[in-house]
PDB file of C-alpha atoms and ligand atoms in Angstrom:
ATOM      1  CA  MET A   1      98.991 109.298 139.729  1.00 57.00           C
ATOM      2  CA  ASP A   2      96.788 107.609 142.150  1.00 57.00           C
ATOM      3  CA  ALA A   3      97.100 103.549 141.827  1.00 58.00           C
ATOM      4  CA  THR A   4      93.627 103.667 141.250  1.00 59.00           C
ATOM      5  CA  ASP A   5      93.790 105.785 138.301  1.00 82.00           C
ATOM      6  CA  LEU A   6      96.346 103.345 136.451  1.00 95.00           C
ATOM      7  CA  PRO A   7      95.235 100.096 134.123  1.00 97.00           C
ATOM      8  CA  PRO A   8      95.373  96.973 136.402  1.00 97.00           C
ATOM      9  CA  GLY A   9      99.012  95.233 136.314  1.00 97.00           C
ATOM     10  CA  LEU A  10     100.527  98.987 136.837  1.00 97.00           C
ATOM     11  CA  ASP A  11     101.809 100.379 139.932  1.00 94.00           C
ATOM     12  CA  GLY A  12     104.261 103.076 141.618  1.00 94.00           C
ATOM     13  CA  ASN A  13     104.701 107.184 140.815  1.00 95.00           C
ATOM     14  CA  LEU A  14     103.524 107.494 137.216  1.00 97.00           C
ATOM     15  CA  VAL A  15     103.302 110.381 134.788  1.00 96.00           C
ATOM     16  CA  GLU A  16     100.433 109.705 131.847  1.00 97.00           C
ATOM     17  CA  PHE A  17     101.827 110.102 128.455  1.00 95.00           C
ATOM     18  CA  VAL A  18      99.614 108.839 126.133  1.00 97.00           C
ATOM     19  CA  LYS A  19      96.106 106.747 126.641  1.00 98.00           C
ATOM     20  CA  GLY A  20      93.707 105.409 123.826  1.00 97.00           C
ATOM     21  CA  GLY A  21      90.493 103.594 124.177  1.00 98.00           C
ATOM     22  CA  CYS A  22      89.250 105.488 126.842  1.00 96.00           C
ATOM     23  CA  GLU A  23      85.322 103.941 125.533  1.00 97.00           C
ATOM     24  CA  PHE A  24      86.589 100.311 126.313  1.00 97.00           C
ATOM     25  CA  GLU A  25      86.934  97.963 129.277  1.00 97.00           C
ATOM     26  CA  TRP A  26      90.776  96.749 130.583  1.00 97.00           C
ATOM     27  CA  GLN A  27      90.280  92.796 129.981  1.00 97.00           C
ATOM     28  CA  SER A  28      90.575  91.018 132.951  1.00 97.00           C
ATOM     29  CA  TYR A  29      92.877  87.988 133.726  1.00 97.00           C
ATOM     30  CA  THR A  30      94.141  85.900 136.048  1.00 96.00           C
ATOM     31  CA  LYS A  31      97.309  85.382 135.473  1.00 97.00           C
ATOM     32  CA  THR A  32     100.766  86.798 134.504  1.00 98.00           C
ATOM     33  CA  ARG A  33     103.601  84.890 132.553  1.00 98.00           C
ATOM     34  CA  PHE A  34     106.860  86.588 132.101  1.00 98.00           C
ATOM     35  CA  TYR A  35     108.761  87.576 129.542  1.00 98.00           C
ATOM     36  CA  THR A  36     111.774  90.072 128.324  1.00 98.00           C
ATOM     37  CA  ASN A  37     112.545  92.372 125.506  1.00 98.00           C
ATOM     38  CA  ALA A  38     115.766  93.903 124.725  1.00 98.00           C
ATOM     39  CA  PHE A  39     117.115  96.761 122.975  1.00 98.00           C
ATOM     40  CA  VAL A  40     120.895  97.317 122.354  1.00 98.00           C
ATOM     41  CA  ILE A  41     121.729 100.904 121.115  1.00 98.00           C
ATOM     42  CA  ASN A  42     125.015 102.110 119.619  1.00 97.00           C
ATOM     43  CA  GLY A  43     125.832 105.441 118.886  1.00 96.00           C
ATOM     44  CA  ASN A  44     123.089 106.631 116.705  1.00 95.00           C
ATOM     45  CA  LYS A  45     121.732 103.320 115.333  1.00 96.00           C
ATOM     46  CA  LEU A  46     119.015 100.916 116.974  1.00 98.00           C
ATOM     47  CA  LEU A  47     119.398  96.863 116.889  1.00 98.00           C
ATOM     48  CA  LEU A  48     116.209  95.026 116.007  1.00 98.00           C
ATOM     49  CA  GLY A  49     115.346  91.498 114.986  1.00 98.00           C
ATOM     50  CA  PHE A  50     113.100  90.678 112.157  1.00 98.00           C
ATOM     51  CA  LYS A  51     110.993  87.622 113.841  1.00 98.00           C
ATOM     52  CA  LYS A  52     110.813  84.399 111.730  1.00 97.00           C
ATOM     53  CA  ARG A  53     108.516  82.179 113.279  1.00 96.00           C
ATOM     54  CA  GLY A  54     106.064  81.976 116.021  1.00 94.00           C
ATOM     55  CA  PHE A  55     103.714  84.650 118.333  1.00 93.00           C
ATOM     56  CA  GLY A  56     104.381  88.116 116.594  1.00 95.00           C
ATOM     57  CA  ALA A  57     106.411  86.381 113.371  1.00 96.00           C
ATOM     58  CA  ASN A  58     107.275  88.584 110.514  1.00 97.00           C
ATOM     59  CA  LEU A  59     107.655  91.392 112.995  1.00 97.00           C
ATOM     60  CA  TYR A  60     110.714  93.642 114.026  1.00 98.00           C
ATOM     61  CA  ASN A  61     111.186  93.717 117.655  1.00 98.00           C
ATOM     62  CA  GLY A  62     113.733  93.618 120.349  1.00 98.00           C
ATOM     63  CA  PHE A  63     114.785  89.936 121.059  1.00 98.00           C
ATOM     64  CA  GLY A  64     113.334  88.152 124.161  1.00 98.00           C
ATOM     65  CA  GLY A  65     111.128  85.504 125.036  1.00 98.00           C
ATOM     66  CA  LYS A  66     110.226  83.266 128.195  1.00 98.00           C
ATOM     67  CA  VAL A  67     111.680  83.714 131.548  1.00 98.00           C
ATOM     68  CA  GLU A  68     112.222  80.298 132.767  1.00 98.00           C
ATOM     69  CA  PRO A  69     111.718  79.120 136.251  1.00 98.00           C
ATOM     70  CA  GLY A  70     115.054  79.913 138.492  1.00 98.00           C
ATOM     71  CA  GLU A  71     116.223  82.920 136.151  1.00 98.00           C
ATOM     72  CA  THR A  72     115.507  86.681 136.879  1.00 98.00           C
ATOM     73  CA  SER A  73     113.956  88.604 134.149  1.00 98.00           C
ATOM     74  CA  ALA A  74     117.812  90.125 133.618  1.00 98.00           C
ATOM     75  CA  GLN A  75     119.599  86.594 133.295  1.00 98.00           C
ATOM     76  CA  ALA A  76     116.775  85.930 130.830  1.00 98.00           C
ATOM     77  CA  ALA A  77     117.204  88.780 128.902  1.00 98.00           C
ATOM     78  CA  ALA A  78     120.518  88.512 128.946  1.00 98.00           C
ATOM     79  CA  ARG A  79     120.162  84.725 127.484  1.00 98.00           C
ATOM     80  CA  GLU A  80     117.452  85.439 125.037  1.00 98.00           C
ATOM     81  CA  LEU A  81     119.691  88.234 123.915  1.00 98.00           C
ATOM     82  CA  LYS A  82     122.417  85.794 123.029  1.00 98.00           C
ATOM     83  CA  GLU A  83     120.399  82.880 121.467  1.00 97.00           C
ATOM     84  CA  GLU A  84     118.652  85.161 119.498  1.00 97.00           C
ATOM     85  CA  SER A  85     121.197  87.211 118.606  1.00 97.00           C
ATOM     86  CA  GLY A  86     124.531  85.778 119.288  1.00 97.00           C
ATOM     87  CA  ILE A  87     126.038  89.222 121.317  1.00 98.00           C
ATOM     88  CA  ASP A  88     126.298  90.730 125.084  1.00 98.00           C
ATOM     89  CA  ALA A  89     125.187  93.406 126.400  1.00 98.00           C
ATOM     90  CA  PRO A  90     125.356  95.144 129.584  1.00 98.00           C
ATOM     91  CA  LEU A  91     121.499  95.040 129.678  1.00 98.00           C
ATOM     92  CA  GLU A  92     119.934  97.427 132.058  1.00 98.00           C
ATOM     93  CA  HIS A  93     116.003  97.650 133.239  1.00 98.00           C
ATOM     94  CA  ALA A  94     113.932 100.365 130.830  1.00 98.00           C
ATOM     95  CA  GLY A  95     110.321  99.466 131.198  1.00 98.00           C
ATOM     96  CA  VAL A  96     107.584  97.227 131.965  1.00 98.00           C
ATOM     97  CA  LEU A  97     104.636  96.441 129.306  1.00 98.00           C
ATOM     98  CA  ILE A  98     101.363  94.625 130.419  1.00 98.00           C
ATOM     99  CA  PHE A  99     100.407  92.652 127.387  1.00 98.00           C
ATOM    100  CA  LEU A 100      96.832  91.239 126.514  1.00 98.00           C
ATOM    101  CA  THR A 101      95.499  89.630 123.497  1.00 97.00           C
ATOM    102  CA  GLU A 102      91.990  88.975 123.327  1.00 94.00           C
ATOM    103  CA  GLY A 103      90.589  85.446 124.405  1.00 90.00           C
ATOM    104  CA  THR A 104      93.222  84.793 126.748  1.00 93.00           C
ATOM    105  CA  ASP A 105      92.594  84.962 130.384  1.00 94.00           C
ATOM    106  CA  TRP A 106      96.700  85.659 131.217  1.00 97.00           C
ATOM    107  CA  ALA A 107      99.145  88.621 130.534  1.00 98.00           C
ATOM    108  CA  PHE A 108     102.699  89.019 129.196  1.00 98.00           C
ATOM    109  CA  HIS A 109     104.934  90.811 132.097  1.00 98.00           C
ATOM    110  CA  ILE A 110     107.357  92.280 129.986  1.00 98.00           C
ATOM    111  CA  ASP A 111     110.306  93.636 131.200  1.00 98.00           C
ATOM    112  CA  VAL A 112     112.069  95.751 128.784  1.00 98.00           C
ATOM    113  CA  PHE A 113     115.890  96.604 128.955  1.00 98.00           C
ATOM    114  CA  SER A 114     118.046  98.619 127.299  1.00 98.00           C
ATOM    115  CA  ALA A 115     122.057  98.641 126.524  1.00 98.00           C
ATOM    116  CA  HIS A 116     124.362 101.241 125.092  1.00 98.00           C
ATOM    117  CA  SER A 117     126.696  98.866 124.317  1.00 98.00           C
ATOM    118  CA  HIS A 118     127.848  95.251 122.918  1.00 98.00           C
ATOM    119  CA  THR A 119     130.217  92.406 122.161  1.00 98.00           C
ATOM    120  CA  GLY A 120     129.701  90.339 119.529  1.00 98.00           C
ATOM    121  CA  VAL A 121     128.924  90.808 116.122  1.00 98.00           C
ATOM    122  CA  PRO A 122     124.724  90.284 115.629  1.00 98.00           C
ATOM    123  CA  THR A 123     124.297  87.133 113.742  1.00 98.00           C
ATOM    124  CA  GLU A 124     120.962  85.643 112.343  1.00 97.00           C
ATOM    125  CA  THR A 125     119.690  82.598 114.098  1.00 94.00           C
ATOM    126  CA  ASP A 126     116.249  80.060 113.652  1.00 93.00           C
ATOM    127  CA  GLU A 127     114.555  82.700 115.417  1.00 94.00           C
ATOM    128  CA  MET A 128     115.372  86.126 114.338  1.00 97.00           C
ATOM    129  CA  ARG A 129     117.724  88.081 111.644  1.00 98.00           C
ATOM    130  CA  PRO A 130     119.018  91.174 112.987  1.00 98.00           C
ATOM    131  CA  GLU A 131     119.382  94.407 111.548  1.00 98.00           C
ATOM    132  CA  TRP A 132     120.696  97.778 112.586  1.00 97.00           C
ATOM    133  CA  PHE A 133     117.996 100.907 111.794  1.00 97.00           C
ATOM    134  CA  SER A 134     118.559 104.576 112.458  1.00 96.00           C
ATOM    135  CA  LEU A 135     118.119 106.954 115.332  1.00 96.00           C
ATOM    136  CA  THR A 136     117.432 110.294 114.065  1.00 94.00           C
ATOM    137  CA  GLU A 137     114.942 112.376 115.099  1.00 94.00           C
ATOM    138  CA  ASP A 138     112.566 111.422 112.736  1.00 94.00           C
ATOM    139  CA  SER A 139     113.172 107.853 112.429  1.00 95.00           C
ATOM    140  CA  LEU A 140     112.342 107.477 116.437  1.00 96.00           C
ATOM    141  CA  ASN A 141     109.620 109.512 115.930  1.00 95.00           C
ATOM    142  CA  GLY A 142     107.603 107.745 113.333  1.00 95.00           C
ATOM    143  CA  ASN A 143     107.600 110.906 110.749  1.00 93.00           C
ATOM    144  CA  ASP A 144     109.838 108.464 108.334  1.00 91.00           C
ATOM    145  CA  ASP A 145     107.835 105.496 108.375  1.00 91.00           C
ATOM    146  CA  ARG A 146     104.341 107.238 108.277  1.00 90.00           C
ATOM    147  CA  LEU A 147     105.454 109.466 105.404  1.00 91.00           C
ATOM    148  CA  GLY A 148     107.105 106.171 103.933  1.00 88.00           C
ATOM    149  CA  ILE A 149     110.618 108.182 103.326  1.00 84.00           C
ATOM    150  CA  SER A 150     113.974 106.930 103.633  1.00 82.00           C
ATOM    151  CA  SER A 151     116.331 107.969 106.565  1.00 73.00           C
ATOM    152  CA  SER A 152     118.637 110.718 106.475  1.00 76.00           C
ATOM    153  CA  SER A 153     121.413 108.359 106.998  1.00 81.00           C
ATOM    154  CA  ASP A 154     122.593 105.427 105.849  1.00 89.00           C
ATOM    155  CA  LEU A 155     120.553 102.680 107.138  1.00 95.00           C
ATOM    156  CA  PRO A 156     116.930 102.143 107.403  1.00 95.00           C
ATOM    157  CA  SER A 157     114.527 104.165 109.303  1.00 96.00           C
ATOM    158  CA  ILE A 158     112.888 102.449 112.398  1.00 97.00           C
ATOM    159  CA  PRO A 159     110.008 100.325 110.460  1.00 97.00           C
ATOM    160  CA  TYR A 160     106.901 101.206 113.594  1.00 98.00           C
ATOM    161  CA  SER A 161     104.520  99.678 110.808  1.00 96.00           C
ATOM    162  CA  LYS A 162     106.343  96.589 110.723  1.00 97.00           C
ATOM    163  CA  MET A 163     106.428  96.442 114.716  1.00 98.00           C
ATOM    164  CA  TRP A 164     103.635  96.061 117.232  1.00 98.00           C
ATOM    165  CA  ALA A 165     101.276  98.837 117.470  1.00 97.00           C
ATOM    166  CA  ASP A 166     102.590 100.197 120.949  1.00 98.00           C
ATOM    167  CA  ASP A 167     105.975 100.739 120.163  1.00 98.00           C
ATOM    168  CA  ILE A 168     105.960 104.168 118.838  1.00 98.00           C
ATOM    169  CA  TYR A 169     104.745 104.832 122.204  1.00 97.00           C
ATOM    170  CA  TRP A 170     107.392 104.002 124.311  1.00 98.00           C
ATOM    171  CA  LEU A 171     110.366 102.828 122.308  1.00 98.00           C
ATOM    172  CA  PRO A 172     111.505 106.773 122.064  1.00 97.00           C
ATOM    173  CA  HIS A 173     111.330 106.828 125.769  1.00 97.00           C
ATOM    174  CA  LEU A 174     113.613 103.468 126.123  1.00 98.00           C
ATOM    175  CA  VAL A 175     116.378 105.218 123.539  1.00 98.00           C
ATOM    176  CA  GLU A 176     116.328 108.625 125.738  1.00 96.00           C
ATOM    177  CA  GLY A 177     116.880 106.816 128.855  1.00 97.00           C
ATOM    178  CA  LYS A 178     113.554 107.539 130.527  1.00 96.00           C
ATOM    179  CA  LYS A 179     112.068 104.556 132.415  1.00 98.00           C
ATOM    180  CA  PHE A 180     108.479 103.838 131.417  1.00 98.00           C
ATOM    181  CA  ARG A 181     105.347 101.611 132.305  1.00 98.00           C
ATOM    182  CA  GLY A 182     102.783 100.546 130.231  1.00 98.00           C
ATOM    183  CA  ARG A 183      99.873  98.506 129.442  1.00 98.00           C
ATOM    184  CA  ALA A 184      98.643  97.405 125.654  1.00 98.00           C
ATOM    185  CA  ASP A 185      95.111  95.164 125.188  1.00 98.00           C
ATOM    186  CA  MET A 186      95.099  93.861 121.678  1.00 98.00           C
ATOM    187  CA  VAL A 187      92.334  92.378 119.665  1.00 97.00           C
ATOM    188  CA  LYS A 188      92.514  90.491 116.510  1.00 95.00           C
ATOM    189  CA  ASP A 189      92.188  92.532 113.104  1.00 94.00           C
ATOM    190  CA  GLY A 190      92.805  89.933 110.323  1.00 91.00           C
ATOM    191  CA  ASP A 191      95.679  88.364 110.971  1.00 86.00           C
ATOM    192  CA  GLN A 192      97.517  91.346 112.700  1.00 91.00           C
ATOM    193  CA  PHE A 193      96.568  92.457 116.622  1.00 95.00           C
ATOM    194  CA  ILE A 194      95.693  96.002 116.794  1.00 97.00           C
ATOM    195  CA  MET A 195      95.271  98.408 120.322  1.00 98.00           C
ATOM    196  CA  ARG A 196      91.997  98.416 121.625  1.00 98.00           C
ATOM    197  CA  LYS A 197      92.784 100.046 124.924  1.00 98.00           C
ATOM    198  CA  PHE A 198      96.022 101.382 125.998  1.00 98.00           C
ATOM    199  CA  TRP A 199      98.022 103.273 128.684  1.00 98.00           C
ATOM    200  CA  PHE A 200     101.516 104.399 128.944  1.00 98.00           C
ATOM    201  CA  GLY A 201     103.555 106.443 131.262  1.00 97.00           C
ATOM    202  CA  ALA A 202     107.000 107.613 132.823  1.00 97.00           C
ATOM    203  CA  VAL A 203     108.139 106.433 136.090  1.00 97.00           C
ATOM    204  CA  CYS A 204     108.684 109.335 138.396  1.00 93.00           C
TER     205      CYS A 204
HETATM  206  N1  8DG B 301     108.518  95.316 121.159  1.00 93.53           N
HETATM  207  C1  8DG B 301     106.939  94.533 121.608  1.00 93.53           C
HETATM  208  N2  8DG B 301     107.230  93.297 121.948  1.00 93.53           N
HETATM  209  C2  8DG B 301     106.267  92.167 122.472  1.00 93.53           C
HETATM  210  C3  8DG B 301     105.147  92.947 122.340  1.00 93.53           C
HETATM  211  N3  8DG B 301     104.180  91.710 122.944  1.00 93.53           N
HETATM  212  C4  8DG B 301     105.018  90.626 123.461  1.00 93.53           C
HETATM  213  O1  8DG B 301     104.607  89.675 123.472  1.00 93.53           O
HETATM  214  N4  8DG B 301     106.077  91.503 123.023  1.00 93.53           N
HETATM  215  C5  8DG B 301     107.239  90.285 122.908  1.00 93.53           C
HETATM  216  C6  8DG B 301     108.147  89.899 124.107  1.00 93.53           C
HETATM  217  C7  8DG B 301     108.881  88.694 124.115  1.00 93.53           C
HETATM  218  O2  8DG B 301     110.104  89.257 123.886  1.00 93.53           O
HETATM  219  C8  8DG B 301     107.870  88.408 122.633  1.00 93.53           C
HETATM  220  C9  8DG B 301     107.373  86.974 122.774  1.00 93.53           C
HETATM  221  O3  8DG B 301     108.274  85.976 123.152  1.00 93.53           O
HETATM  222  P1  8DG B 301     108.470  84.200 122.203  1.00 93.53           P
HETATM  223  O4  8DG B 301     107.173  84.410 121.599  1.00 93.53           O
HETATM  224  O5  8DG B 301     109.569  85.190 121.540  1.00 93.53           O
HETATM  225  O6  8DG B 301     108.889  83.759 123.193  1.00 93.53           O
HETATM  226  P2  8DG B 301     108.637  82.623 123.224  1.00 93.53           P
HETATM  227  O7  8DG B 301     107.077  81.631 123.347  1.00 93.53           O
HETATM  228  O8  8DG B 301     109.403  81.997 121.854  1.00 93.53           O
HETATM  229  O9  8DG B 301     109.870  81.866 124.549  1.00 93.53           O
HETATM  230  P3  8DG B 301     111.427  81.427 123.570  1.00 93.53           P
HETATM  231  O10 8DG B 301     111.106  80.317 123.222  1.00 93.53           O
HETATM  232  O11 8DG B 301     112.084  82.177 122.743  1.00 93.53           O
HETATM  233  O12 8DG B 301     111.931  81.780 125.039  1.00 93.53           O
HETATM  234  O13 8DG B 301     107.311  89.371 122.135  1.00 93.53           O
HETATM  235  C10 8DG B 301     104.554  94.412 122.077  1.00 93.53           C
HETATM  236  O14 8DG B 301     103.607  94.890 122.221  1.00 93.53           O
HETATM  237  N5  8DG B 301     106.066  94.918 122.077  1.00 93.53           N
END
């Protein structure tokens, strides 16, 4: 795809897999702040954390936060995973998410990581409560959550309705081991953020 067709902030050889909000302009921004987000898979299980406080509180998410000065994003991802869940994992880079919220002139650049093994036992911290979720096909693609039915495994289905709205578009790609890039511009709707404009694609 021609770089000029991509949302600002994304580049590379990308193939679109979903977009929305074509009637809106991309929000402009002047600064970028770097964050991480890590997802640990164990066979047919995905580890998410229920965020107890701060930005994104009461949502389930991977484990992550700000990249500190002097750290690479990979180092920050490993540190945040350990701090927030108590485990270590051989994280690999899986994708990049550019994320904006209404009324700010800076963008989150989120390096997303995944791992297929870990050491240690996921443990609740002040910030996150780790829980395992089912990776059956209907759980992963959101059918279970949409229909309000429980997963066919012993574990709960991925709780997309209690996650950031963009996650359903790229999390299945991450679990399948496909690299992705995307951008989501969010606006406030009551006490929630909803997507105004978004684009996601696979890395060729
Ligand atoms: N899955 C997902 N995660 C997102 C989205 N937007 C977004 O900021 N995040 C993640 C990136 C970070 O992991 C987290 C925001 O960081 P944070 O609020 O926990 O970081 P913090 O400032 O508390 O930093 P720290 O104290 O943990 O270092 O939320 C999104 O649309 N989907």
